[in-house]
Amino acid sequence: MFANKIFHFNFQRSFNRKERKGFRKVHKVISSANSVLYSVFSAFKQHVQFCVITLSLIFFVSLIPQKIFSQTNFRIFPSSITQTEPIIAVHPTNPLIMFASAVTINTQNGFKSEGIYVSTNGGLNWFGSDSCKGNSIVNHGGDPGIVIHPNGNFILTHIGSVFQGVYSHYSTNFGASWSNAFTISSSQPEDKGTTTLDDVPTSLYYGKIYTAYVNFTTPYPVMFSNSIDTGKNWSTPFAINNSPPSRCSGGNIKTGKNGEVFICWSGMTSAFPFIEDYCGFAVSTNGGTSFSVTPNIFDMNGINGTLPTKNNIRVNGLPQLAVDKSNSVRSGWLYIVTTEKNLSPAGSDADIILHRSTDNGASWSSGIRVNQDAVNNGKIQYFPALAIDSSGGVNIIFVDDR
């Protein structure tokens, strides 16, 4: 066993010194040696300021707007089943309703699925299951993408286990039962795709669901599909970058305040250990009908591979995207966070690097080193997650072994 610290930084400038200091609280999480600690958090307007779910589905939530208040951490669904790569979605009009998921594996028999974990009271209590009950049960291969539609439907996307491809289910009863699978794609995907929802009521595409993933066959492009009927049916996927300069990895998708669809990904090096070499970016202003693609918006030097000092756990430096949908002066700004090393401003050990765009992705800032320890001190920071809160504050959480 080894200990990691999770650091949370908030870059909002309107807080006083005492309040900013509160944003730097450290929460320890003990992670098993064969697991990847992955942290995800979201901002929830006035009712729930932010929440964090970590590898073992440990949860804490702040209920006080603009303040940091953390309950005692607790597991939302205690189980003997392995729960990794957690994600969380919040109802777009009722933030007390939350839907979390994770890759779940029964280590006794190898059965794999996606966890279904639900709260209807702002994260205080949870119920659910370690497996999705939508047929075909045996074809759930993990890599969940989740959203809650404004009408209350839960939507889950995942990769196949027995049959290759990308699949979707929907639930009309808080995850108690699920539809049969809709086949979005029968091609082999990479296992790092994401799914999102246009959650802005004034958007022309409000309620539309989008998914992005990489096709794991030459030339490894980023694929895109959408649903206009709460996940019951999906459009035929198409490649947004038919001839990428190199193999793509990732496919992090988000929507903007005015109905834009944004996607970022990494272009990978051609030789082992196949690290992240640059960040690609695409934007659609017509609901995903077409995209404007920039193959390389900034250089990277990622960390894809393993960490020998952490019992060889698997890691990556894939870019994560967030959009400011607040009414602050930074409304509409885009942010991408990565994990890099040996490329300034990152040092010789893994650091968290942030880039931002103030013009809808047309141009991007130089890298900003988020972790403030001494450069090249041998301490590593990795697995960042990024969210913008209702006041336009930039929140980044990451694992830190200081």
Short mmCIF file of N, CA and C in Angstrom, two decimals, residues 185-259:
data_model
loop_
_atom_site.label_atom_id
_atom_site.label_comp_id
_atom_site.label_asym_id
_atom_site.label_seq_id
_atom_site.Cartn_x
_atom_site.Cartn_y
_atom_site.Cartn_z
N SER A 185 -21.28 1.91 -32.37
CA SER A 185 -20.25 1.49 -33.32
C SER A 185 -19.89 0.04 -33.05
N SER A 186 -19.59 -0.69 -34.12
CA SER A 186 -19.12 -2.07 -33.97
C SER A 186 -17.63 -2.18 -34.27
N SER A 187 -16.96 -1.05 -34.41
CA SER A 187 -15.51 -1.03 -34.60
C SER A 187 -14.81 -1.00 -33.25
N GLN A 188 -13.57 -1.44 -33.23
CA GLN A 188 -12.82 -1.48 -31.98
C GLN A 188 -12.42 -0.08 -31.53
N PRO A 189 -12.90 0.37 -30.36
CA PRO A 189 -12.51 1.69 -29.87
C PRO A 189 -11.33 1.61 -28.90
N GLU A 190 -10.62 2.71 -28.75
CA GLU A 190 -9.73 2.85 -27.61
C GLU A 190 -10.61 3.02 -26.38
N ASP A 191 -10.09 2.72 -25.21
CA ASP A 191 -10.91 2.73 -23.99
C ASP A 191 -10.83 4.04 -23.22
N LYS A 192 -10.78 5.16 -23.92
CA LYS A 192 -10.63 6.45 -23.23
C LYS A 192 -11.59 7.51 -23.77
N GLY A 193 -12.73 7.09 -24.30
CA GLY A 193 -13.70 8.04 -24.82
C GLY A 193 -14.51 8.70 -23.71
N THR A 194 -15.28 9.72 -24.06
CA THR A 194 -16.11 10.44 -23.08
C THR A 194 -17.47 10.78 -23.71
N THR A 195 -18.43 11.05 -22.84
CA THR A 195 -19.79 11.41 -23.25
C THR A 195 -20.23 12.64 -22.48
N THR A 196 -20.98 13.53 -23.13
CA THR A 196 -21.41 14.76 -22.46
C THR A 196 -22.79 15.18 -22.97
N LEU A 197 -23.34 16.21 -22.34
CA LEU A 197 -24.69 16.70 -22.62
C LEU A 197 -24.66 18.22 -22.78
N ASP A 198 -25.42 18.73 -23.72
CA ASP A 198 -25.62 20.17 -23.78
C ASP A 198 -26.64 20.52 -22.70
N ASP A 199 -26.18 21.18 -21.63
CA ASP A 199 -27.00 21.42 -20.45
C ASP A 199 -27.40 22.88 -20.28
N VAL A 200 -27.24 23.69 -21.32
CA VAL A 200 -27.58 25.11 -21.25
C VAL A 200 -28.97 25.32 -21.86
N PRO A 201 -29.97 25.71 -21.06
CA PRO A 201 -31.35 25.82 -21.56
C PRO A 201 -31.53 26.75 -22.75
N THR A 202 -30.68 27.77 -22.87
CA THR A 202 -30.83 28.72 -23.97
C THR A 202 -30.14 28.24 -25.25
N SER A 203 -29.43 27.12 -25.18
CA SER A 203 -28.73 26.60 -26.36
C SER A 203 -29.73 26.03 -27.36
N LEU A 204 -29.44 26.16 -28.63
CA LEU A 204 -30.26 25.56 -29.67
C LEU A 204 -30.25 24.04 -29.59
N TYR A 205 -29.24 23.50 -28.91
CA TYR A 205 -29.06 22.05 -28.87
C TYR A 205 -29.22 21.50 -27.46
N TYR A 206 -29.97 22.21 -26.65
CA TYR A 206 -30.21 21.80 -25.26
C TYR A 206 -30.75 20.37 -25.22
N GLY A 207 -30.12 19.54 -24.40
CA GLY A 207 -30.55 18.16 -24.23
C GLY A 207 -29.91 17.18 -25.20
N LYS A 208 -29.16 17.68 -26.16
CA LYS A 208 -28.49 16.80 -27.11
C LYS A 208 -27.29 16.15 -26.43
N ILE A 209 -27.07 14.87 -26.73
CA ILE A 209 -26.01 14.09 -26.09
C ILE A 209 -24.92 13.81 -27.11
N TYR A 210 -23.67 13.92 -26.70
CA TYR A 210 -22.54 13.73 -27.60
C TYR A 210 -21.56 12.73 -27.01
N THR A 211 -20.93 11.95 -27.86
CA THR A 211 -19.86 11.06 -27.42
C THR A 211 -18.70 11.13 -28.40
N ALA A 212 -17.48 10.99 -27.88
CA ALA A 212 -16.27 11.02 -28.71
C ALA A 212 -15.33 9.92 -28.22
N TYR A 213 -14.66 9.30 -29.14
CA TYR A 213 -13.72 8.22 -28.82
C TYR A 213 -12.77 8.06 -30.00
N VAL A 214 -11.70 7.31 -29.79
CA VAL A 214 -10.73 7.06 -30.85
C VAL A 214 -10.96 5.66 -31.42
N ASN A 215 -11.03 5.58 -32.74
CA ASN A 215 -11.11 4.29 -33.41
C ASN A 215 -9.74 3.62 -33.34
N PHE A 216 -9.67 2.42 -32.78
CA PHE A 216 -8.38 1.80 -32.54
C PHE A 216 -7.92 0.98 -33.74
N THR A 217 -8.09 1.55 -34.92
CA THR A 217 -7.57 0.99 -36.16
C THR A 217 -7.01 2.14 -36.99
N THR A 218 -6.03 1.83 -37.83
CA THR A 218 -5.37 2.85 -38.64
C THR A 218 -6.39 3.66 -39.44
N PRO A 219 -6.29 5.01 -39.44
CA PRO A 219 -5.22 5.87 -38.89
C PRO A 219 -5.51 6.39 -37.47
N TYR A 220 -6.36 5.72 -36.71
CA TYR A 220 -6.66 6.07 -35.32
C TYR A 220 -7.24 7.49 -35.18
N PRO A 221 -8.33 7.77 -35.88
CA PRO A 221 -8.93 9.10 -35.79
C PRO A 221 -9.85 9.24 -34.58
N VAL A 222 -10.25 10.45 -34.30
CA VAL A 222 -11.26 10.73 -33.27
C VAL A 222 -12.64 10.60 -33.91
N MET A 223 -13.50 9.79 -33.30
CA MET A 223 -14.84 9.54 -33.81
C MET A 223 -15.87 10.31 -32.98
N PHE A 224 -17.01 10.60 -33.62
CA PHE A 224 -18.04 11.41 -32.98
C PHE A 224 -19.42 10.87 -33.33
N SER A 225 -20.32 10.89 -32.34
CA SER A 225 -21.72 10.52 -32.55
C SER A 225 -22.57 11.33 -31.60
N ASN A 226 -23.89 11.45 -31.91
CA ASN A 226 -24.76 12.20 -31.03
C ASN A 226 -26.15 11.57 -30.99
N SER A 227 -26.90 11.93 -29.96
CA SER A 227 -28.27 11.45 -29.80
C SER A 227 -29.18 12.63 -29.52
N ILE A 228 -30.32 12.67 -30.21
CA ILE A 228 -31.28 13.76 -30.00
C ILE A 228 -32.54 13.27 -29.30
N ASP A 229 -32.58 11.98 -28.90
CA ASP A 229 -33.78 11.43 -28.27
C ASP A 229 -33.45 10.70 -26.97
N THR A 230 -32.67 11.36 -26.13
CA THR A 230 -32.30 10.89 -24.79
C THR A 230 -31.61 9.54 -24.82
N GLY A 231 -30.80 9.29 -25.84
CA GLY A 231 -29.99 8.08 -25.87
C GLY A 231 -30.67 6.86 -26.43
N LYS A 232 -31.89 7.00 -26.91
CA LYS A 232 -32.58 5.84 -27.50
C LYS A 232 -31.95 5.45 -28.83
N ASN A 233 -31.53 6.44 -29.60
CA ASN A 233 -30.88 6.22 -30.89
C ASN A 233 -29.68 7.17 -31.01
N TRP A 234 -28.72 6.77 -31.83
CA TRP A 234 -27.51 7.56 -32.03
C TRP A 234 -27.21 7.69 -33.51
N SER A 235 -26.59 8.80 -33.87
CA SER A 235 -26.20 9.02 -35.25
C SER A 235 -25.05 8.10 -35.63
N THR A 236 -24.88 7.87 -36.93
CA THR A 236 -23.75 7.08 -37.42
C THR A 236 -22.46 7.83 -37.11
N PRO A 237 -21.52 7.19 -36.43
CA PRO A 237 -20.28 7.90 -36.08
C PRO A 237 -19.48 8.30 -37.33
N PHE A 238 -18.78 9.43 -37.21
CA PHE A 238 -17.86 9.82 -38.28
C PHE A 238 -16.58 10.37 -37.67
N ALA A 239 -15.50 10.28 -38.45
CA ALA A 239 -14.20 10.77 -37.99
C ALA A 239 -14.13 12.27 -38.17
N ILE A 240 -13.78 12.99 -37.10
CA ILE A 240 -13.66 14.44 -37.23
C ILE A 240 -12.31 14.84 -37.80
N ASN A 241 -11.34 13.90 -37.79
CA ASN A 241 -10.00 14.15 -38.36
C ASN A 241 -9.57 12.91 -39.12
N ASN A 242 -9.96 12.81 -40.38
CA ASN A 242 -9.75 11.59 -41.16
C ASN A 242 -8.30 11.18 -41.32
N SER A 243 -7.40 12.16 -41.37
CA SER A 243 -5.98 11.84 -41.60
C SER A 243 -5.12 12.54 -40.56
N PRO A 244 -5.19 12.09 -39.29
CA PRO A 244 -4.39 12.75 -38.25
C PRO A 244 -2.90 12.56 -38.48
N PRO A 245 -2.07 13.50 -38.01
CA PRO A 245 -0.62 13.39 -38.19
C PRO A 245 -0.03 12.15 -37.52
N SER A 246 -0.67 11.68 -36.44
CA SER A 246 -0.21 10.48 -35.75
C SER A 246 -1.40 9.88 -35.02
N ARG A 247 -1.18 8.73 -34.40
CA ARG A 247 -2.27 8.05 -33.69
C ARG A 247 -2.85 8.97 -32.63
N CYS A 248 -4.18 9.05 -32.61
CA CYS A 248 -4.85 9.85 -31.59
C CYS A 248 -5.14 8.99 -30.36
N SER A 249 -5.26 9.66 -29.22
CA SER A 249 -5.63 8.98 -27.98
C SER A 249 -6.48 9.93 -27.16
N GLY A 250 -7.52 9.39 -26.53
CA GLY A 250 -8.39 10.21 -25.70
C GLY A 250 -9.71 10.49 -26.38
N GLY A 251 -10.03 11.77 -26.47
CA GLY A 251 -11.32 12.21 -27.00
C GLY A 251 -12.17 12.77 -25.88
N ASN A 252 -11.70 13.89 -25.30
CA ASN A 252 -12.40 14.52 -24.19
C ASN A 252 -13.35 15.56 -24.77
N ILE A 253 -14.66 15.40 -24.52
CA ILE A 253 -15.68 16.22 -25.17
C ILE A 253 -16.47 17.03 -24.16
N LYS A 254 -16.72 18.30 -24.47
CA LYS A 254 -17.49 19.20 -23.63
C LYS A 254 -18.34 20.11 -24.51
N THR A 255 -19.37 20.71 -23.93
CA THR A 255 -20.20 21.67 -24.66
C THR A 255 -20.00 23.07 -24.09
N GLY A 256 -20.28 24.08 -24.93
CA GLY A 256 -20.13 25.46 -24.53
C GLY A 256 -21.44 26.11 -24.16
N LYS A 257 -21.34 27.36 -23.78
CA LYS A 257 -22.51 28.12 -23.31
C LYS A 257 -23.47 28.44 -24.45
N ASN A 258 -22.96 28.48 -25.68
CA ASN A 258 -23.78 28.84 -26.83
C ASN A 258 -23.99 27.65 -27.77
N GLY A 259 -23.94 26.45 -27.22
CA GLY A 259 -24.20 25.26 -28.01
C GLY A 259 -23.00 24.68 -28.73
#
